[in-house]
PDB file of N, CA and C in Angstrom:
ATOM      1  N   MET A 225     -26.093   0.552  -1.010  1.00 62.00           N
ATOM      2  CA  MET A 225     -24.747   0.888  -0.563  1.00 62.00           C
ATOM      3  C   MET A 225     -24.682   2.390  -0.285  1.00 62.00           C
ATOM      4  N   ASN A 226     -24.012   2.713   0.753  1.00 76.00           N
ATOM      5  CA  ASN A 226     -23.870   4.104   1.138  1.00 76.00           C
ATOM      6  C   ASN A 226     -23.116   4.872   0.044  1.00 76.00           C
ATOM      7  N   ILE A 227     -23.612   6.051  -0.335  1.00 87.00           N
ATOM      8  CA  ILE A 227     -23.008   6.830  -1.421  1.00 87.00           C
ATOM      9  C   ILE A 227     -21.606   7.301  -1.046  1.00 87.00           C
ATOM     10  N   LEU A 228     -21.388   7.615   0.229  1.00 80.00           N
ATOM     11  CA  LEU A 228     -20.056   8.025   0.671  1.00 80.00           C
ATOM     12  C   LEU A 228     -19.058   6.889   0.512  1.00 80.00           C
ATOM     13  N   LEU A 229     -19.476   5.698   0.865  1.00 73.00           N
ATOM     14  CA  LEU A 229     -18.607   4.532   0.715  1.00 73.00           C
ATOM     15  C   LEU A 229     -18.291   4.280  -0.756  1.00 73.00           C
ATOM     16  N   LEU A 230     -19.258   4.466  -1.617  1.00 84.00           N
ATOM     17  CA  LEU A 230     -19.046   4.293  -3.050  1.00 84.00           C
ATOM     18  C   LEU A 230     -18.041   5.314  -3.589  1.00 84.00           C
ATOM     19  N   VAL A 231     -18.168   6.555  -3.177  1.00 86.00           N
ATOM     20  CA  VAL A 231     -17.228   7.601  -3.621  1.00 86.00           C
ATOM     21  C   VAL A 231     -15.824   7.297  -3.125  1.00 86.00           C
ATOM     22  N   ILE A 232     -15.701   6.869  -1.885  1.00 80.00           N
ATOM     23  CA  ILE A 232     -14.392   6.532  -1.329  1.00 80.00           C
ATOM     24  C   ILE A 232     -13.766   5.385  -2.110  1.00 80.00           C
ATOM     25  N   PHE A 233     -14.538   4.353  -2.390  1.00 82.00           N
ATOM     26  CA  PHE A 233     -14.002   3.215  -3.125  1.00 82.00           C
ATOM     27  C   PHE A 233     -13.586   3.600  -4.542  1.00 82.00           C
ATOM     28  N   VAL A 234     -14.333   4.466  -5.206  1.00 91.00           N
ATOM     29  CA  VAL A 234     -13.975   4.890  -6.561  1.00 91.00           C
ATOM     30  C   VAL A 234     -12.674   5.691  -6.550  1.00 91.00           C
ATOM     31  N   VAL A 235     -12.556   6.621  -5.608  1.00 92.00           N
ATOM     32  CA  VAL A 235     -11.340   7.435  -5.522  1.00 92.00           C
ATOM     33  C   VAL A 235     -10.132   6.561  -5.233  1.00 92.00           C
ATOM     34  N   PHE A 236     -10.260   5.658  -4.291  1.00 91.00           N
ATOM     35  CA  PHE A 236      -9.134   4.788  -3.973  1.00 91.00           C
ATOM     36  C   PHE A 236      -8.854   3.775  -5.076  1.00 91.00           C
ATOM     37  N   ALA A 237      -9.864   3.372  -5.826  1.00 93.00           N
ATOM     38  CA  ALA A 237      -9.635   2.462  -6.951  1.00 93.00           C
ATOM     39  C   ALA A 237      -8.812   3.149  -8.037  1.00 93.00           C
ATOM     40  N   VAL A 238      -9.123   4.392  -8.332  1.00 96.00           N
ATOM     41  CA  VAL A 238      -8.337   5.137  -9.322  1.00 96.00           C
ATOM     42  C   VAL A 238      -6.907   5.305  -8.831  1.00 96.00           C
ATOM     43  N   ALA A 239      -6.743   5.646  -7.564  1.00 95.00           N
ATOM     44  CA  ALA A 239      -5.400   5.797  -7.001  1.00 95.00           C
ATOM     45  C   ALA A 239      -4.643   4.477  -7.032  1.00 95.00           C
ATOM     46  N   ALA A 240      -5.330   3.383  -6.753  1.00 95.00           N
ATOM     47  CA  ALA A 240      -4.684   2.075  -6.778  1.00 95.00           C
ATOM     48  C   ALA A 240      -4.255   1.695  -8.196  1.00 95.00           C
ATOM     49  N   LEU A 241      -5.071   2.003  -9.178  1.00 96.00           N
ATOM     50  CA  LEU A 241      -4.694   1.708 -10.561  1.00 96.00           C
ATOM     51  C   LEU A 241      -3.472   2.517 -10.982  1.00 96.00           C
ATOM     52  N   LEU A 242      -3.417   3.772 -10.603  1.00 95.00           N
ATOM     53  CA  LEU A 242      -2.240   4.583 -10.916  1.00 95.00           C
ATOM     54  C   LEU A 242      -0.999   4.066 -10.191  1.00 95.00           C
ATOM     55  N   THR A 243      -1.180   3.608  -8.966  1.00 95.00           N
ATOM     56  CA  THR A 243      -0.059   3.049  -8.215  1.00 95.00           C
ATOM     57  C   THR A 243       0.409   1.740  -8.840  1.00 95.00           C
ATOM     58  N   LEU A 244      -0.517   0.910  -9.276  1.00 95.00           N
ATOM     59  CA  LEU A 244      -0.131  -0.329  -9.960  1.00 95.00           C
ATOM     60  C   LEU A 244       0.629  -0.030 -11.251  1.00 95.00           C
ATOM     61  N   TRP A 245       0.237   1.027 -11.931  1.00 96.00           N
ATOM     62  CA  TRP A 245       0.954   1.424 -13.141  1.00 96.00           C
ATOM     63  C   TRP A 245       2.404   1.785 -12.800  1.00 96.00           C
ATOM     64  N   ARG A 246       2.606   2.476 -11.687  1.00 94.00           N
ATOM     65  CA  ARG A 246       3.966   2.844 -11.267  1.00 94.00           C
ATOM     66  C   ARG A 246       4.758   1.603 -10.875  1.00 94.00           C
ATOM     67  N   ILE A 247       4.109   0.623 -10.270  1.00 93.00           N
ATOM     68  CA  ILE A 247       4.808  -0.612  -9.908  1.00 93.00           C
ATOM     69  C   ILE A 247       5.258  -1.344 -11.163  1.00 93.00           C
ATOM     70  N   VAL A 248       4.412  -1.375 -12.171  1.00 94.00           N
ATOM     71  CA  VAL A 248       4.747  -2.089 -13.403  1.00 94.00           C
ATOM     72  C   VAL A 248       5.814  -1.354 -14.208  1.00 94.00           C
ATOM     73  N   THR A 249       5.706  -0.034 -14.322  1.00 93.00           N
ATOM     74  CA  THR A 249       6.601   0.706 -15.211  1.00 93.00           C
ATOM     75  C   THR A 249       7.706   1.453 -14.486  1.00 93.00           C
ATOM     76  N   GLY A 250       7.797   1.302 -13.163  1.00 85.00           N
ATOM     77  CA  GLY A 250       8.812   2.046 -12.418  1.00 85.00           C
ATOM     78  C   GLY A 250      10.216   1.755 -12.945  1.00 85.00           C
ATOM     79  N   PRO A 251      11.005   2.794 -13.176  1.00 90.00           N
ATOM     80  CA  PRO A 251      12.329   2.555 -13.754  1.00 90.00           C
ATOM     81  C   PRO A 251      13.313   1.914 -12.775  1.00 90.00           C
ATOM     82  N   SER A 252      13.101   2.050 -11.485  1.00 88.00           N
ATOM     83  CA  SER A 252      14.050   1.455 -10.540  1.00 88.00           C
ATOM     84  C   SER A 252      13.296   0.672  -9.473  1.00 88.00           C
ATOM     85  N   ILE A 253      14.060  -0.104  -8.728  1.00 87.00           N
ATOM     86  CA  ILE A 253      13.448  -0.903  -7.663  1.00 87.00           C
ATOM     87  C   ILE A 253      12.924  -0.008  -6.544  1.00 87.00           C
ATOM     88  N   LEU A 254      13.562   1.133  -6.345  1.00 87.00           N
ATOM     89  CA  LEU A 254      13.085   2.043  -5.294  1.00 87.00           C
ATOM     90  C   LEU A 254      11.746   2.669  -5.666  1.00 87.00           C
ATOM     91  N   ASP A 255      11.543   2.982  -6.954  1.00 90.00           N
ATOM     92  CA  ASP A 255      10.235   3.481  -7.389  1.00 90.00           C
ATOM     93  C   ASP A 255       9.156   2.441  -7.151  1.00 90.00           C
ATOM     94  N   ARG A 256       9.478   1.208  -7.450  1.00 91.00           N
ATOM     95  CA  ARG A 256       8.508   0.131  -7.228  1.00 91.00           C
ATOM     96  C   ARG A 256       8.240  -0.080  -5.743  1.00 91.00           C
ATOM     97  N   ALA A 257       9.270   0.050  -4.913  1.00 90.00           N
ATOM     98  CA  ALA A 257       9.097  -0.110  -3.471  1.00 90.00           C
ATOM     99  C   ALA A 257       8.204   0.985  -2.897  1.00 90.00           C
ATOM    100  N   VAL A 258       8.439   2.212  -3.305  1.00 91.00           N
ATOM    101  CA  VAL A 258       7.601   3.314  -2.828  1.00 91.00           C
ATOM    102  C   VAL A 258       6.160   3.124  -3.302  1.00 91.00           C
ATOM    103  N   ALA A 259       5.985   2.709  -4.545  1.00 92.00           N
ATOM    104  CA  ALA A 259       4.633   2.483  -5.062  1.00 92.00           C
ATOM    105  C   ALA A 259       3.932   1.354  -4.314  1.00 92.00           C
ATOM    106  N   SER A 260       4.669   0.303  -3.961  1.00 92.00           N
ATOM    107  CA  SER A 260       4.034  -0.785  -3.213  1.00 92.00           C
ATOM    108  C   SER A 260       3.663  -0.328  -1.801  1.00 92.00           C
ATOM    109  N   ASP A 261       4.476   0.537  -1.198  1.00 93.00           N
ATOM    110  CA  ASP A 261       4.100   1.107   0.099  1.00 93.00           C
ATOM    111  C   ASP A 261       2.843   1.967  -0.020  1.00 93.00           C
ATOM    112  N   VAL A 262       2.764   2.731  -1.085  1.00 94.00           N
ATOM    113  CA  VAL A 262       1.575   3.563  -1.308  1.00 94.00           C
ATOM    114  C   VAL A 262       0.346   2.677  -1.502  1.00 94.00           C
ATOM    115  N   LEU A 263       0.504   1.586  -2.235  1.00 94.00           N
ATOM    116  CA  LEU A 263      -0.627   0.674  -2.450  1.00 94.00           C
ATOM    117  C   LEU A 263      -1.085   0.049  -1.136  1.00 94.00           C
ATOM    118  N   LEU A 264      -0.150  -0.370  -0.296  1.00 94.00           N
ATOM    119  CA  LEU A 264      -0.534  -0.910   1.004  1.00 94.00           C
ATOM    120  C   LEU A 264      -1.230   0.142   1.860  1.00 94.00           C
ATOM    121  N   THR A 265      -0.757   1.376   1.795  1.00 93.00           N
ATOM    122  CA  THR A 265      -1.392   2.456   2.546  1.00 93.00           C
ATOM    123  C   THR A 265      -2.803   2.721   2.036  1.00 93.00           C
ATOM    124  N   GLU A 266      -2.985   2.644   0.721  1.00 93.00           N
ATOM    125  CA  GLU A 266      -4.327   2.829   0.168  1.00 93.00           C
ATOM    126  C   GLU A 266      -5.273   1.732   0.628  1.00 93.00           C
ATOM    127  N   VAL A 267      -4.801   0.518   0.664  1.00 92.00           N
ATOM    128  CA  VAL A 267      -5.632  -0.592   1.140  1.00 92.00           C
ATOM    129  C   VAL A 267      -6.000  -0.370   2.607  1.00 92.00           C
ATOM    130  N   MET A 268      -5.023   0.066   3.396  1.00 94.00           N
ATOM    131  CA  MET A 268      -5.301   0.336   4.802  1.00 94.00           C
ATOM    132  C   MET A 268      -6.310   1.469   4.972  1.00 94.00           C
ATOM    133  N   CYS A 269      -6.206   2.494   4.143  1.00 91.00           N
ATOM    134  CA  CYS A 269      -7.154   3.609   4.215  1.00 91.00           C
ATOM    135  C   CYS A 269      -8.564   3.174   3.842  1.00 91.00           C
ATOM    136  N   VAL A 270      -8.678   2.343   2.835  1.00 87.00           N
ATOM    137  CA  VAL A 270     -10.000   1.845   2.442  1.00 87.00           C
ATOM    138  C   VAL A 270     -10.609   1.010   3.564  1.00 87.00           C
ATOM    139  N   LEU A 271      -9.806   0.125   4.148  1.00 91.00           N
ATOM    140  CA  LEU A 271     -10.321  -0.682   5.258  1.00 91.00           C
ATOM    141  C   LEU A 271     -10.685   0.193   6.455  1.00 91.00           C
ATOM    142  N   GLY A 272      -9.870   1.196   6.738  1.00 91.00           N
ATOM    143  CA  GLY A 272     -10.173   2.103   7.844  1.00 91.00           C
ATOM    144  C   GLY A 272     -11.424   2.922   7.590  1.00 91.00           C
ATOM    145  N   ALA A 273     -11.592   3.392   6.368  1.00 85.00           N
ATOM    146  CA  ALA A 273     -12.797   4.146   6.025  1.00 85.00           C
ATOM    147  C   ALA A 273     -14.032   3.265   6.125  1.00 85.00           C
ATOM    148  N   GLU A 274     -13.921   2.044   5.675  1.00 85.00           N
ATOM    149  CA  GLU A 274     -15.051   1.117   5.755  1.00 85.00           C
ATOM    150  C   GLU A 274     -15.397   0.835   7.215  1.00 85.00           C
ATOM    151  N   MET A 275     -14.369   0.683   8.054  1.00 91.00           N
ATOM    152  CA  MET A 275     -14.616   0.457   9.485  1.00 91.00           C
ATOM    153  C   MET A 275     -15.296   1.659  10.122  1.00 91.00           C
ATOM    154  N   ALA A 276     -14.857   2.868   9.759  1.00 88.00           N
ATOM    155  CA  ALA A 276     -15.445   4.072  10.344  1.00 88.00           C
ATOM    156  C   ALA A 276     -16.880   4.274   9.888  1.00 88.00           C
ATOM    157  N   ILE A 277     -17.144   4.025   8.619  1.00 83.00           N
ATOM    158  CA  ILE A 277     -18.491   4.234   8.099  1.00 83.00           C
ATOM    159  C   ILE A 277     -19.469   3.211   8.662  1.00 83.00           C
ATOM    160  N   ASN A 278     -19.048   1.948   8.732  1.00 86.00           N
ATOM    161  CA  ASN A 278     -19.937   0.898   9.231  1.00 86.00           C
ATOM    162  C   ASN A 278     -19.837   0.691  10.742  1.00 86.00           C
ATOM    163  N   GLN A 279     -18.986   1.444  11.405  1.00 92.00           N
ATOM    164  CA  GLN A 279     -18.847   1.439  12.860  1.00 92.00           C
ATOM    165  C   GLN A 279     -18.594   0.049  13.431  1.00 92.00           C
ATOM    166  N   HIS A 280     -17.496  -0.557  12.984  1.00 94.00           N
ATOM    167  CA  HIS A 280     -17.077  -1.842  13.534  1.00 94.00           C
ATOM    168  C   HIS A 280     -15.555  -1.888  13.568  1.00 94.00           C
ATOM    169  N   THR A 281     -15.024  -2.887  14.238  1.00 94.00           N
ATOM    170  CA  THR A 281     -13.567  -3.048  14.330  1.00 94.00           C
ATOM    171  C   THR A 281     -13.130  -4.458  13.945  1.00 94.00           C
ATOM    172  N   ARG A 282     -13.917  -5.140  13.161  1.00 94.00           N
ATOM    173  CA  ARG A 282     -13.600  -6.521  12.803  1.00 94.00           C
ATOM    174  C   ARG A 282     -12.352  -6.641  11.946  1.00 94.00           C
ATOM    175  N   THR A 283     -12.039  -5.640  11.147  1.00 93.00           N
ATOM    176  CA  THR A 283     -10.886  -5.744  10.257  1.00 93.00           C
ATOM    177  C   THR A 283      -9.625  -5.105  10.840  1.00 93.00           C
ATOM    178  N   LEU A 284      -9.643  -4.772  12.107  1.00 94.00           N
ATOM    179  CA  LEU A 284      -8.462  -4.193  12.745  1.00 94.00           C
ATOM    180  C   LEU A 284      -7.258  -5.135  12.723  1.00 94.00           C
ATOM    181  N   PRO A 285      -7.414  -6.443  12.974  1.00 95.00           N
ATOM    182  CA  PRO A 285      -6.250  -7.336  12.854  1.00 95.00           C
ATOM    183  C   PRO A 285      -5.664  -7.365  11.439  1.00 95.00           C
ATOM    184  N   VAL A 286      -6.514  -7.247  10.439  1.00 94.00           N
ATOM    185  CA  VAL A 286      -6.028  -7.207   9.061  1.00 94.00           C
ATOM    186  C   VAL A 286      -5.190  -5.957   8.839  1.00 94.00           C
ATOM    187  N   LEU A 287      -5.630  -4.833   9.385  1.00 94.00           N
ATOM    188  CA  LEU A 287      -4.859  -3.597   9.276  1.00 94.00           C
ATOM    189  C   LEU A 287      -3.483  -3.738   9.918  1.00 94.00           C
ATOM    190  N   LEU A 288      -3.436  -4.371  11.065  1.00 94.00           N
ATOM    191  CA  LEU A 288      -2.152  -4.561  11.746  1.00 94.00           C
ATOM    192  C   LEU A 288      -1.217  -5.465  10.953  1.00 94.00           C
ATOM    193  N   ILE A 289      -1.742  -6.497  10.347  1.00 95.00           N
ATOM    194  CA  ILE A 289      -0.916  -7.398   9.540  1.00 95.00           C
ATOM    195  C   ILE A 289      -0.407  -6.682   8.298  1.00 95.00           C
ATOM    196  N   ILE A 290      -1.258  -5.916   7.647  1.00 94.00           N
ATOM    197  CA  ILE A 290      -0.837  -5.165   6.462  1.00 94.00           C
ATOM    198  C   ILE A 290       0.253  -4.163   6.827  1.00 94.00           C
ATOM    199  N   ALA A 291       0.107  -3.497   7.961  1.00 93.00           N
ATOM    200  CA  ALA A 291       1.120  -2.531   8.395  1.00 93.00           C
ATOM    201  C   ALA A 291       2.449  -3.229   8.663  1.00 93.00           C
ATOM    202  N   ALA A 292       2.416  -4.382   9.302  1.00 93.00           N
ATOM    203  CA  ALA A 292       3.648  -5.123   9.578  1.00 93.00           C
ATOM    204  C   ALA A 292       4.315  -5.586   8.286  1.00 93.00           C
ATOM    205  N   VAL A 293       3.529  -6.073   7.349  1.00 92.00           N
ATOM    206  CA  VAL A 293       4.082  -6.504   6.066  1.00 92.00           C
ATOM    207  C   VAL A 293       4.728  -5.323   5.340  1.00 92.00           C
ATOM    208  N   GLY A 294       4.092  -4.175   5.395  1.00 91.00           N
ATOM    209  CA  GLY A 294       4.641  -2.989   4.750  1.00 91.00           C
ATOM    210  C   GLY A 294       5.967  -2.563   5.352  1.00 91.00           C
ATOM    211  N   VAL A 295       6.037  -2.552   6.668  1.00 92.00           N
ATOM    212  CA  VAL A 295       7.274  -2.149   7.340  1.00 92.00           C
ATOM    213  C   VAL A 295       8.393  -3.134   7.047  1.00 92.00           C
ATOM    214  N   PHE A 296       8.113  -4.418   7.196  1.00 93.00           N
ATOM    215  CA  PHE A 296       9.161  -5.414   6.961  1.00 93.00           C
ATOM    216  C   PHE A 296       9.573  -5.458   5.498  1.00 93.00           C
ATOM    217  N   GLY A 297       8.639  -5.238   4.606  1.00 90.00           N
ATOM    218  CA  GLY A 297       8.979  -5.193   3.183  1.00 90.00           C
ATOM    219  C   GLY A 297       9.866  -4.018   2.849  1.00 90.00           C
ATOM    220  N   SER A 298       9.566  -2.874   3.401  1.00 89.00           N
ATOM    221  CA  SER A 298      10.383  -1.682   3.161  1.00 89.00           C
ATOM    222  C   SER A 298      11.790  -1.859   3.712  1.00 89.00           C
ATOM    223  N   ILE A 299      11.896  -2.423   4.903  1.00 91.00           N
ATOM    224  CA  ILE A 299      13.214  -2.666   5.487  1.00 91.00           C
ATOM    225  C   ILE A 299      14.002  -3.649   4.644  1.00 91.00           C
ATOM    226  N   SER A 300      13.348  -4.702   4.162  1.00 91.00           N
ATOM    227  CA  SER A 300      14.036  -5.691   3.335  1.00 91.00           C
ATOM    228  C   SER A 300      14.548  -5.086   2.035  1.00 91.00           C
ATOM    229  N   ILE A 301      13.736  -4.284   1.396  1.00 89.00           N
ATOM    230  CA  ILE A 301      14.158  -3.654   0.137  1.00 89.00           C
ATOM    231  C   ILE A 301      15.285  -2.665   0.384  1.00 89.00           C
ATOM    232  N   ALA A 302      15.210  -1.912   1.476  1.00 86.00           N
ATOM    233  CA  ALA A 302      16.279  -0.960   1.786  1.00 86.00           C
ATOM    234  C   ALA A 302      17.598  -1.683   2.049  1.00 86.00           C
ATOM    235  N   ARG A 303      17.546  -2.780   2.745  1.00 89.00           N
ATOM    236  CA  ARG A 303      18.779  -3.542   2.992  1.00 89.00           C
ATOM    237  C   ARG A 303      19.316  -4.144   1.710  1.00 89.00           C
ATOM    238  N   PHE A 304      18.437  -4.623   0.841  1.00 87.00           N
ATOM    239  CA  PHE A 304      18.861  -5.184  -0.438  1.00 87.00           C
ATOM    240  C   PHE A 304      19.550  -4.135  -1.291  1.00 87.00           C
ATOM    241  N   VAL A 305      18.965  -2.950  -1.370  1.00 85.00           N
ATOM    242  CA  VAL A 305      19.545  -1.873  -2.177  1.00 85.00           C
ATOM    243  C   VAL A 305      20.864  -1.410  -1.577  1.00 85.00           C
ATOM    244  N   ALA A 306      20.943  -1.343  -0.244  1.00 84.00           N
ATOM    245  CA  ALA A 306      22.177  -0.918   0.401  1.00 84.00           C
ATOM    246  C   ALA A 306      23.304  -1.922   0.131  1.00 84.00           C
ATOM    247  N   ARG A 307      23.010  -3.204   0.199  1.00 83.00           N
ATOM    248  CA  ARG A 307      24.032  -4.224  -0.095  1.00 83.00           C
ATOM    249  C   ARG A 307      24.456  -4.158  -1.554  1.00 83.00           C
ATOM    250  N   LYS A 308      23.507  -3.941  -2.437  1.00 75.00           N
ATOM    251  CA  LYS A 308      23.823  -3.845  -3.869  1.00 75.00           C
ATOM    252  C   LYS A 308      24.717  -2.642  -4.129  1.00 75.00           C
ATOM    253  N   ASP A 309      24.437  -1.517  -3.487  1.00 71.00           N
ATOM    254  CA  ASP A 309      25.251  -0.324  -3.662  1.00 71.00           C
ATOM    255  C   ASP A 309      26.672  -0.526  -3.123  1.00 71.00           C
ATOM    256  N   ASN A 310      26.786  -1.218  -1.988  1.00 73.00           N
ATOM    257  CA  ASN A 310      28.109  -1.490  -1.412  1.00 73.00           C
ATOM    258  C   ASN A 310      28.901  -2.452  -2.275  1.00 73.00           C
ATOM    259  N   ALA A 311      28.232  -3.399  -2.920  1.00 76.00           N
ATOM    260  CA  ALA A 311      28.925  -4.358  -3.779  1.00 76.00           C
ATOM    261  C   ALA A 311      29.418  -3.692  -5.071  1.00 76.00           C
ATOM    262  N   ASP A 312      28.702  -2.673  -5.537  1.00 71.00           N
ATOM    263  CA  ASP A 312      29.104  -1.969  -6.765  1.00 71.00           C
ATOM    264  C   ASP A 312      30.314  -1.076  -6.545  1.00 71.00           C
ATOM    265  N   GLN A 313      30.572  -0.668  -5.316  1.00 67.00           N
ATOM    266  CA  GLN A 313      31.675   0.261  -5.065  1.00 67.00           C
ATOM    267  C   GLN A 313      32.976  -0.425  -4.928  1.00 67.00           C
TER     268      GLN A 313
END
């Protein structure tokens, strides 16, 4: 295995574990939403780095699906929080 790929995976694994910790212990739903966006971005970065190092584009559709899920998830959470805030007032 390429040493650069190994270093990238280790760094992103540590970042992913810290992000998962924030998702589990986040005090609010917005903290958890931001952490889940960060986790999706980390997954996309790992896939992009792997594509660049191995010089292929086979996982590009996966990247596009992950990006779409992230955007739609963020919009859904923002609308949920906005409705909750309006109902409390």
